[in-house]
Short mmCIF file of C-alpha atoms in Angstrom, two decimals:
data_model
loop_
_atom_site.label_atom_id
_atom_site.label_comp_id
_atom_site.label_asym_id
_atom_site.label_seq_id
_atom_site.Cartn_x
_atom_site.Cartn_y
_atom_site.Cartn_z
CA MET A 1 75.51 252.63 152.84
CA ARG A 2 72.48 251.84 150.73
CA PHE A 3 72.53 251.73 146.92
CA ILE A 4 69.11 251.93 145.34
CA ASP A 5 69.42 248.93 142.99
CA GLU A 6 71.84 246.49 141.39
CA LYS A 7 70.95 247.62 137.87
CA SER A 8 72.22 251.10 138.65
CA LEU A 9 75.57 249.62 139.65
CA GLU A 10 75.72 247.88 136.29
CA ARG A 11 74.77 251.04 134.39
CA LEU A 12 77.52 252.88 136.19
CA GLY A 13 80.01 250.19 135.26
CA PHE A 14 80.97 249.79 138.92
CA LYS A 15 80.84 246.00 138.87
CA LYS A 16 83.04 245.96 135.80
CA LEU A 17 85.42 248.30 137.62
CA LEU A 18 85.62 245.93 140.59
CA ASN A 19 86.69 243.15 138.21
CA LYS A 20 89.98 245.05 137.96
CA VAL A 21 90.54 244.42 141.68
CA GLU A 22 92.21 241.00 141.81
CA PRO A 23 92.68 239.24 145.17
CA LEU A 24 94.91 236.16 145.04
CA SER A 25 93.11 233.76 147.37
CA PRO A 26 89.53 232.48 147.53
CA TYR A 27 89.28 234.27 150.87
CA GLY A 28 90.17 237.65 149.37
CA LYS A 29 87.85 237.04 146.42
CA GLU A 30 85.03 236.25 148.81
CA ARG A 31 85.74 239.48 150.67
CA LEU A 32 85.52 241.44 147.40
CA LYS A 33 82.33 239.65 146.39
CA LYS A 34 80.72 240.62 149.70
CA LEU A 35 82.11 244.14 149.56
CA LYS A 36 80.77 246.37 152.31
CA SER A 37 80.83 250.12 152.61
CA TYR A 38 81.69 252.25 155.62
CA THR A 39 78.89 254.03 157.39
CA ARG A 40 78.72 257.43 159.00
CA GLY A 41 80.43 257.30 162.36
CA GLU A 42 83.13 254.98 160.98
CA GLU A 43 85.39 257.79 159.75
CA ASP A 44 88.16 256.70 162.14
CA LYS A 45 87.85 253.13 160.91
CA LEU A 46 88.13 254.27 157.28
CA GLU A 47 91.09 256.50 158.16
CA LYS A 48 92.81 253.48 159.70
CA GLU A 49 92.23 251.49 156.51
CA PHE A 50 93.77 254.26 154.40
CA ASN A 51 96.70 254.42 156.84
CA LYS A 52 97.34 250.70 156.39
CA MET A 53 97.17 250.97 152.61
CA GLU A 54 99.61 253.88 152.63
CA LYS A 55 101.97 252.10 155.04
CA PHE A 56 101.85 248.95 152.93
CA ILE A 57 102.77 250.92 149.80
CA GLN A 58 105.75 252.51 151.57
CA PHE A 59 106.92 249.19 153.02
CA ALA A 60 106.44 247.21 149.79
CA ALA A 61 108.50 249.70 147.80
CA ASN A 62 111.64 248.52 149.60
CA GLU A 63 110.65 244.89 150.21
CA ARG A 64 109.58 243.62 146.81
CA ASP A 65 111.01 240.11 147.28
CA LEU A 66 109.31 239.70 150.64
CA ILE A 67 105.98 240.91 149.25
CA ARG A 68 106.35 238.55 146.31
CA ASN A 69 106.82 235.63 148.72
CA VAL A 70 103.72 236.72 150.65
CA GLU A 71 101.73 236.86 147.41
CA ILE A 72 102.91 233.39 146.36
CA ALA A 73 101.94 231.90 149.71
CA ILE A 74 98.50 233.53 149.65
CA HIS A 75 97.93 232.48 146.04
CA LYS A 76 98.45 228.82 147.04
CA MET A 77 95.62 228.97 149.58
CA LYS A 78 92.50 226.91 148.95
CA ASN A 79 89.16 227.47 150.63
CA ILE A 80 89.02 225.07 153.61
CA LYS A 81 86.20 226.83 155.46
CA LYS A 82 83.71 224.07 154.61
CA ILE A 83 86.06 221.46 156.10
CA LEU A 84 86.34 223.46 159.31
CA THR A 85 82.56 223.94 159.41
CA ASN A 86 82.10 220.15 159.14
CA ALA A 87 84.58 219.64 161.98
CA LEU A 88 82.66 222.12 164.14
CA LYS A 89 79.46 220.19 163.40
CA GLY A 90 81.13 216.98 164.58
CA ASN A 91 81.22 215.37 161.12
CA ILE A 92 84.11 212.92 160.81
CA LEU A 93 86.66 214.23 158.31
CA ASP A 94 88.26 212.06 155.63
CA ASP A 95 91.86 211.80 154.44
CA VAL A 96 91.38 214.47 151.74
CA ASP A 97 90.11 216.89 154.39
CA PHE A 98 93.12 216.21 156.62
CA PHE A 99 95.41 216.65 153.61
CA GLU A 100 93.93 220.09 152.83
CA LEU A 101 94.19 221.14 156.48
CA LYS A 102 97.79 219.99 156.70
CA VAL A 103 98.86 221.74 153.49
CA GLN A 104 97.15 224.97 154.45
CA GLY A 105 98.54 224.78 157.98
CA ILE A 106 102.08 224.52 156.61
CA LEU A 107 101.35 227.43 154.24
CA MET A 108 100.04 229.52 157.12
CA GLN A 109 103.20 228.93 159.11
CA GLU A 110 105.33 229.78 156.08
CA LEU A 111 103.29 232.93 155.44
CA ASN A 112 103.53 233.93 159.08
CA ASN A 113 107.32 233.81 158.93
CA TYR A 114 107.17 236.48 156.21
CA LEU A 115 104.53 238.52 158.03
CA LYS A 116 106.70 238.76 161.12
CA GLU A 117 108.96 241.05 159.07
CA PHE A 118 106.11 243.53 158.51
CA PRO A 119 106.25 246.89 160.34
CA SER A 120 104.33 247.34 163.59
CA GLU A 121 101.59 249.30 161.79
CA LEU A 122 100.74 246.10 159.87
CA ALA A 123 101.32 243.66 162.74
CA GLU A 124 97.61 242.86 162.96
CA TYR A 125 97.99 240.65 159.88
CA CYS A 126 100.37 238.27 161.66
CA LEU A 127 98.73 234.87 162.08
CA TYR A 128 98.13 232.78 165.16
CA ASP A 129 100.65 229.96 165.55
CA ILE A 130 99.18 226.57 164.62
CA GLU A 131 102.33 224.47 164.88
CA GLU A 132 100.60 222.10 167.29
CA ILE A 133 97.94 221.15 164.76
CA ILE A 134 100.59 220.64 162.07
CA LYS A 135 102.38 218.20 164.39
CA VAL A 136 99.13 216.29 164.77
CA LEU A 137 98.62 216.07 161.00
CA ASP A 138 102.31 215.47 160.33
CA PRO A 139 103.39 213.14 163.17
CA ASP A 140 106.53 212.05 161.33
CA ASN A 141 107.56 215.70 160.75
CA GLU A 142 108.01 215.18 157.02
CA ARG A 143 106.75 218.66 156.06
CA ILE A 144 105.59 217.41 152.68
CA PRO A 145 102.16 217.96 151.06
CA THR A 146 100.79 214.46 151.64
CA PHE A 147 98.57 212.83 154.21
CA TYR A 148 97.52 209.32 155.21
CA ILE A 149 96.69 207.61 158.48
CA TYR A 150 100.24 207.11 159.72
CA ASP A 151 101.34 204.01 161.67
CA SER A 152 102.63 206.33 164.36
CA TYR A 153 99.06 207.34 165.26
CA SER A 154 98.44 203.97 166.94
CA GLU A 155 100.44 200.93 168.09
CA THR A 156 97.36 198.85 167.38
CA LEU A 157 97.22 200.14 163.81
CA LYS A 158 100.94 199.50 163.41
CA GLU A 159 100.50 195.90 164.56
CA ILE A 160 97.46 195.36 162.30
CA ARG A 161 99.30 196.63 159.25
CA SER A 162 102.31 194.48 160.11
CA ARG A 163 100.08 191.38 160.15
CA LYS A 164 98.46 192.49 156.89
CA ARG A 165 101.84 192.78 155.16
CA SER A 166 102.87 189.35 156.48
CA VAL A 167 99.69 187.75 155.15
CA GLU A 168 100.07 189.53 151.79
CA THR A 169 103.62 188.19 151.51
CA LYS A 170 102.35 184.66 152.13
CA ILE A 171 99.57 185.09 149.57
CA PHE A 172 102.09 186.15 146.98
CA ALA A 173 104.45 183.27 147.79
CA THR A 174 102.02 180.31 148.06
CA LYS A 175 101.05 178.19 145.06
CA ASP A 176 98.43 176.19 146.87
CA VAL A 177 94.96 177.39 145.81
CA GLU A 178 93.19 176.28 149.01
CA GLN A 179 95.87 177.80 151.23
CA LYS A 180 95.75 181.04 149.19
CA SER A 181 91.97 181.25 149.73
CA VAL A 182 92.39 180.83 153.50
CA LEU A 183 95.02 183.58 153.54
CA LYS A 184 92.76 185.93 151.55
CA ASP A 185 89.96 185.42 154.08
CA GLU A 186 92.42 186.17 156.85
CA ARG A 187 93.54 189.33 155.02
CA LEU A 188 89.92 190.45 154.65
CA GLU A 189 89.42 190.17 158.41
CA ILE A 190 92.57 192.19 158.96
CA LEU A 191 91.35 194.89 156.52
CA VAL A 192 88.13 195.24 158.53
CA GLN A 193 90.20 195.65 161.71
CA GLU A 194 92.39 198.21 159.93
CA GLU A 195 89.38 200.21 158.77
CA GLN A 196 87.89 200.17 162.25
CA GLU A 197 91.13 201.40 163.79
CA GLU A 198 91.55 204.08 161.11
CA LEU A 199 88.00 205.26 161.80
CA LYS A 200 88.84 205.63 165.50
CA ILE A 201 91.91 207.68 164.56
CA ARG A 202 89.89 209.89 162.20
CA GLU A 203 87.38 210.49 164.98
CA GLU A 204 90.19 211.56 167.33
CA LEU A 205 91.81 213.73 164.67
CA THR A 206 88.45 215.39 163.96
CA LYS A 207 88.08 216.19 167.67
CA THR A 208 91.53 217.75 167.62
CA ILE A 209 90.65 219.80 164.53
CA PHE A 210 87.45 220.86 166.31
CA ASN A 211 89.58 222.36 169.07
CA TYR A 212 91.69 224.31 166.55
CA SER A 213 88.96 225.26 164.07
CA GLU A 214 88.35 228.71 165.56
CA ARG A 215 92.08 229.46 165.39
CA TYR A 216 92.15 228.33 161.76
CA LEU A 217 89.12 230.52 160.96
CA GLU A 218 90.69 233.52 162.68
CA ASN A 219 93.80 233.06 160.52
CA ILE A 220 91.61 232.81 157.44
CA GLU A 221 89.99 236.16 158.29
CA LYS A 222 93.43 237.74 158.67
CA ILE A 223 94.52 236.30 155.31
CA ALA A 224 91.31 237.59 153.67
CA ASP A 225 91.91 241.06 155.13
CA LEU A 226 95.54 241.16 153.98
CA ASP A 227 94.78 239.74 150.54
CA PHE A 228 92.02 242.31 150.01
CA LEU A 229 94.24 245.15 151.24
CA MET A 230 97.01 244.14 148.82
CA ALA A 231 94.48 243.86 145.97
CA LYS A 232 93.29 247.41 146.69
CA VAL A 233 96.88 248.63 146.74
CA ARG A 234 97.66 246.96 143.39
CA PHE A 235 94.50 248.51 141.94
CA ALA A 236 95.54 251.96 143.20
CA GLU A 237 99.06 251.60 141.81
CA GLU A 238 97.83 250.33 138.45
CA TYR A 239 95.41 253.22 137.91
CA ASN A 240 97.20 256.04 139.75
CA GLY A 241 94.80 256.10 142.68
CA ILE A 242 95.39 258.58 145.49
CA ARG A 243 94.48 258.64 149.16
CA PRO A 244 91.37 260.80 149.53
CA VAL A 245 90.71 263.16 152.42
CA ILE A 246 87.78 262.16 154.62
CA SER A 247 85.49 265.15 154.98
CA GLU A 248 83.55 265.64 158.19
CA LYS A 249 81.17 267.88 156.26
CA LEU A 250 78.69 266.94 153.55
CA GLU A 251 80.92 268.07 150.69
CA ILE A 252 82.82 266.82 147.67
CA ASP A 253 85.87 268.68 146.46
CA ALA A 254 87.87 266.90 143.77
CA LYS A 255 90.30 267.65 140.98
CA GLY A 256 91.31 265.38 138.14
CA LEU A 257 88.68 262.69 138.71
CA VAL A 258 88.99 259.87 136.18
CA ASN A 259 86.60 257.22 134.88
CA ILE A 260 88.86 254.22 134.17
CA GLU A 261 86.54 252.47 131.71
CA VAL A 262 85.97 255.57 129.58
CA LYS A 263 89.64 256.50 129.73
CA GLU A 264 90.73 253.08 128.51
CA MET A 265 88.14 253.14 125.74
CA LEU A 266 89.33 256.56 124.56
CA ASN A 267 93.00 255.59 124.82
CA ALA A 268 92.31 252.58 122.59
CA LYS A 269 91.07 255.05 119.96
CA GLY A 270 94.08 257.30 120.38
CA LYS A 271 92.08 259.90 122.32
CA THR A 272 92.46 261.27 125.84
CA PHE A 273 90.06 261.44 128.75
CA THR A 274 89.30 264.86 130.21
CA PRO A 275 89.50 264.64 134.04
CA ILE A 276 86.67 266.16 136.07
CA ASP A 277 87.06 269.00 138.58
CA ILE A 278 84.04 269.49 140.81
CA LYS A 279 83.03 271.08 144.10
CA LEU A 280 79.72 270.04 145.62
CA GLY A 281 77.92 270.72 148.86
CA SER A 282 74.57 270.15 150.47
CA GLY A 283 71.73 271.03 148.11
CA VAL A 284 71.50 270.65 144.36
CA THR A 285 74.08 271.07 141.62
CA VAL A 286 72.80 271.35 138.05
CA ILE A 287 75.04 270.42 135.11
CA THR A 288 74.05 271.63 131.68
CA GLY A 289 75.56 271.15 128.25
CA ALA A 290 75.02 269.58 124.84
CA ASN A 291 73.85 265.96 124.65
CA MET A 292 77.21 264.87 123.32
CA GLY A 293 79.07 267.06 125.81
CA GLY A 294 79.93 264.45 128.41
CA LYS A 295 77.45 265.31 131.20
CA SER A 296 76.62 261.67 131.86
CA VAL A 297 80.29 260.68 131.91
CA ALA A 298 80.93 263.42 134.47
CA LEU A 299 78.14 262.10 136.70
CA LYS A 300 79.34 258.53 136.44
CA THR A 301 82.93 259.56 137.14
CA ILE A 302 81.97 261.41 140.32
CA THR A 303 79.60 258.68 141.52
CA GLU A 304 82.04 255.89 140.76
CA ASN A 305 84.83 257.50 142.76
CA LEU A 306 82.50 258.28 145.65
CA LEU A 307 81.54 254.60 145.69
CA LEU A 308 85.21 253.59 145.71
CA PHE A 309 85.85 255.95 148.63
CA ASN A 310 82.90 254.68 150.66
CA CYS A 311 84.08 251.08 150.12
CA GLY A 312 87.59 251.86 151.40
CA PHE A 313 89.49 252.27 148.12
CA PHE A 314 91.85 254.99 147.02
CA VAL A 315 90.19 257.12 144.33
CA ILE A 316 91.30 257.84 140.78
CA ALA A 317 92.04 261.56 140.91
CA ASP A 318 94.72 264.20 141.47
CA GLU A 319 93.08 265.46 144.68
CA ALA A 320 89.86 264.45 146.40
CA LYS A 321 87.84 265.09 149.53
CA PHE A 322 84.76 262.95 150.09
CA PRO A 323 82.29 262.33 152.91
CA ILE A 324 80.93 259.00 154.11
CA VAL A 325 77.27 259.01 153.09
CA ASP A 326 74.22 257.03 154.14
CA PHE A 327 73.15 256.25 150.60
CA ILE A 328 74.09 256.73 146.95
CA PHE A 329 71.33 256.73 144.34
CA PHE A 330 71.89 256.97 140.58
CA ILE A 331 68.71 257.51 138.55
CA SER A 332 69.28 257.74 134.81
CA ASP A 333 67.06 258.14 131.78
CA ASP A 334 67.71 254.58 130.55
CA MET A 335 65.95 252.80 133.42
CA GLN A 336 62.74 251.83 131.65
CA ASP A 337 61.11 248.93 133.54
CA ILE A 338 59.31 246.94 130.87
CA SER A 339 58.55 244.11 133.30
CA LYS A 340 56.30 246.46 135.28
CA GLY A 341 54.87 248.19 132.22
CA LEU A 342 56.57 251.47 133.13
CA SER A 343 57.92 254.06 130.75
CA THR A 344 61.29 255.68 131.45
CA PHE A 345 59.55 258.62 133.10
CA GLY A 346 57.29 256.32 135.11
CA ALA A 347 60.31 254.34 136.36
CA GLU A 348 62.01 257.61 137.35
CA ILE A 349 59.00 258.68 139.41
CA VAL A 350 58.94 255.30 141.19
CA LYS A 351 62.62 255.69 142.07
CA LEU A 352 62.02 259.28 143.18
CA LYS A 353 59.46 257.98 145.70
CA GLU A 354 62.04 255.49 147.03
CA VAL A 355 64.71 258.20 147.23
CA ASP A 356 62.39 260.50 149.13
CA VAL A 357 62.14 258.00 151.97
CA PHE A 358 65.91 257.98 152.44
CA ILE A 359 66.28 261.75 152.13
CA GLU A 360 64.18 262.14 155.25
CA ARG A 361 66.28 259.61 157.17
CA GLY A 362 69.87 260.50 156.38
CA ASN A 363 72.46 262.36 154.32
CA GLY A 364 73.46 260.93 150.99
CA PHE A 365 74.35 261.50 147.36
CA ILE A 366 71.68 261.54 144.66
CA VAL A 367 72.08 261.75 140.89
CA PHE A 368 69.33 262.37 138.33
CA ASP A 369 70.76 262.04 134.84
CA GLU A 370 68.48 263.85 132.35
CA PHE A 371 65.41 263.49 134.57
CA ALA A 372 62.04 263.71 132.74
CA ARG A 373 63.62 263.54 129.30
CA GLY A 374 61.10 260.81 128.52
CA THR A 375 58.11 263.18 128.70
CA ASN A 376 57.13 266.19 126.61
CA PRO A 377 59.52 269.19 126.84
CA LYS A 378 57.11 271.65 128.50
CA GLU A 379 56.15 269.26 131.28
CA GLY A 380 59.69 267.94 131.51
CA GLN A 381 61.12 271.39 132.13
CA LYS A 382 58.61 272.00 134.91
CA PHE A 383 59.37 268.65 136.56
CA VAL A 384 63.13 269.23 136.47
CA LYS A 385 62.79 272.76 137.83
CA ALA A 386 60.56 271.49 140.65
CA LEU A 387 62.95 268.63 141.41
CA ALA A 388 65.92 271.00 141.55
CA GLU A 389 64.11 273.33 143.97
CA TYR A 390 62.97 270.39 146.11
CA LEU A 391 66.44 268.82 146.36
CA ASN A 392 68.13 272.18 146.93
CA ALA A 393 66.33 272.45 150.26
CA LYS A 394 67.48 269.02 151.46
CA ASP A 395 70.56 268.18 153.52
CA THR A 396 71.87 265.85 150.84
CA ILE A 397 74.30 266.27 147.92
CA SER A 398 72.23 266.10 144.74
CA MET A 399 73.18 266.41 141.08
CA ILE A 400 70.93 266.89 138.07
CA THR A 401 71.93 267.01 134.42
CA THR A 402 69.51 268.64 132.03
CA HIS A 403 69.22 270.25 128.61
CA PHE A 404 66.17 272.29 129.70
CA ASP A 405 66.46 276.07 130.11
CA GLY A 406 65.25 277.96 133.16
CA VAL A 407 65.93 275.24 135.71
CA VAL A 408 68.72 276.88 137.70
CA ASN A 409 67.97 279.46 140.42
CA LYS A 410 70.54 281.89 141.80
CA ASP A 411 70.98 279.91 145.01
CA MET A 412 71.83 276.70 143.13
CA ASN A 413 75.26 275.37 142.22
CA HIS A 414 75.55 275.38 138.41
CA TYR A 415 78.20 273.83 136.18
CA GLN A 416 78.31 273.83 132.40
CA VAL A 417 80.25 271.60 130.06
CA ILE A 418 82.54 274.02 128.21
CA GLY A 419 81.76 272.18 124.98
CA LEU A 420 82.41 274.24 121.84
CA LYS A 421 82.42 277.56 123.68
CA ASN A 422 86.03 278.44 122.83
CA VAL A 423 86.26 276.81 119.40
CA ASP A 424 87.26 278.69 116.26
CA PHE A 425 84.20 277.67 114.20
CA SER A 426 85.55 278.92 110.89
CA ARG A 427 88.66 276.81 111.23
CA LEU A 428 86.72 273.75 112.43
CA LYS A 429 84.16 274.06 109.60
CA ARG A 430 86.97 274.07 107.00
CA LYS A 431 88.34 270.85 108.52
CA ILE A 432 84.89 269.27 108.51
CA GLU A 433 84.44 270.06 104.82
CA ILE A 434 87.40 267.84 103.94
CA SER A 435 86.76 265.24 106.64
CA THR A 436 85.07 261.85 106.17
CA ASN A 437 83.91 261.71 109.78
CA SER A 438 82.55 265.07 110.87
CA MET A 439 81.06 263.85 114.18
CA SER A 440 84.36 262.34 115.31
CA LEU A 441 86.13 265.59 114.44
CA ILE A 442 83.62 267.62 116.45
CA GLN A 443 84.12 265.29 119.40
CA ASP A 444 87.86 265.94 119.22
CA TYR A 445 87.22 269.68 119.55
CA MET A 446 84.63 269.31 122.31
CA ASP A 447 85.92 270.54 125.68
CA PHE A 448 84.49 268.16 128.27
CA ARG A 449 85.67 270.13 131.31
CA LEU A 450 83.13 271.55 133.71
CA GLU A 451 83.12 275.22 134.65
CA LYS A 452 81.11 277.15 137.19
CA SER A 453 78.35 279.18 135.60
CA GLU A 454 76.40 282.20 136.86
CA THR A 455 73.70 281.94 134.20
CA SER A 456 70.63 279.69 134.12
CA GLU A 457 70.78 279.30 130.33
CA VAL A 458 71.78 276.07 128.64
CA PRO A 459 74.56 276.30 126.01
CA LYS A 460 73.27 276.26 122.42
CA ASP A 461 75.83 273.73 121.18
CA ALA A 462 73.14 271.82 119.27
CA LEU A 463 72.77 274.77 116.88
CA ASN A 464 76.52 275.10 116.55
CA ILE A 465 76.92 271.39 115.80
CA ALA A 466 74.17 271.53 113.19
CA LYS A 467 75.87 274.47 111.47
CA LEU A 468 79.23 272.70 111.49
CA ILE A 469 77.87 269.50 109.98
CA GLY A 470 75.95 271.49 107.41
CA ILE A 471 72.16 271.68 107.12
CA ASN A 472 69.77 272.97 104.48
CA GLU A 473 70.00 276.78 104.33
CA ARG A 474 66.22 277.23 104.47
CA PHE A 475 66.05 274.92 107.50
CA ALA A 476 68.89 276.83 109.17
CA ASN A 477 67.04 280.15 108.70
CA ILE A 478 63.88 278.72 110.29
CA ILE A 479 65.89 277.53 113.30
CA LEU A 480 67.50 280.96 113.68
CA GLN A 481 64.05 282.58 113.63
CA GLU A 482 62.97 280.24 116.46
CA TYR A 483 66.04 281.20 118.50
CA SER A 484 65.35 284.92 117.87
CA LYS A 485 61.80 284.49 119.23
CA GLU A 486 63.29 283.23 122.53
CA ASP A 487 65.61 286.24 122.69
#
């Protein structure tokens, strides 16, 4: 899947959302950092991933102690891929390298003992046995997290070290300065012999590691896969994620979609997030409503969850059906490109040209949030209307938010933010008169749900909000005269 630019991901808050996914090992973190999406034709592969996540949740519910032990073992893992790469290149490893390999080898064997208790559906995470390499790095079978060039690696080394200890004992015991000097020279010669023999052993050990490096790397991939799977499961459990249905058609049908960032922000203020219900198909869907009515939040919520789905995550919703798409583009009205001397509208047109290339090549999901708001209203309305008609004829799911009238045709999907439609204005106005924060109070009464609409008109919530806040009576009369001219 192609995403049009990194800045759009940041505007959506998707990168911040992924920070809530917390793998335990450097391998799992690397997998998250290089997150890939599924592509069309990989529906079975994505289904398999969802099956594994669901099976893991069921299994973990009754095996909390076992899962905790697995997490502890994975959390202890360090990234040894560079060491293995050096071994594959024929670079002689040092004692620290052998120490890291030994410790991780022991951890892998310990982890594998736990993984053997996993159900058959998760058996692919079981590791390859590397007991032979542990024996090489732990010849005395101590099973402790230390490493040095053991005497047992070589009879020659054992003999050299024995002579070294004998000479060191004599050096310590003698009082004769000349004799002590002779012994020190002898010890120096022995140290050279010891270093030469240790180098030979390191060379042999490196060759042995070379033979097992691929097996180590295969285990690392399995650990990365499992760590990432568990991180996705913890994320789903933390934020009430659900398994989405994979649609074979180009459609989105979801109820109770949630934007985690906005929800947490509202909860911190003692407010609640209004979940999004939406049904989209090929062609264009236009969303209208007041500027403070939550249109942009709705777009971001839908796009964010579609991204999660396409990357193999459970989605934050009550129910959801999504398709795998070729691309996801999010073009918003805050994408001014100063570095290229482009206005907001100019930047939107540049992105539209890029989008057009992909529309002709595949099926995707495109969002235009308040397109052409950066130009004058008459031209802007014409551009949005033309864009809606153009996208409606394409085999791609497209969404446009706008505050312009006359954009929606009868054959277009149209949603409106309910806004203040069902509010008792007299009651709300009395509350505003005694309130110190009228805008916050209006927000509390705003209904952010989306509802299907059969009309092409945009709700006149701006006028209602102005009346509620209270404006000059003469000014209000002029506005009403302008509205009556439209009617």
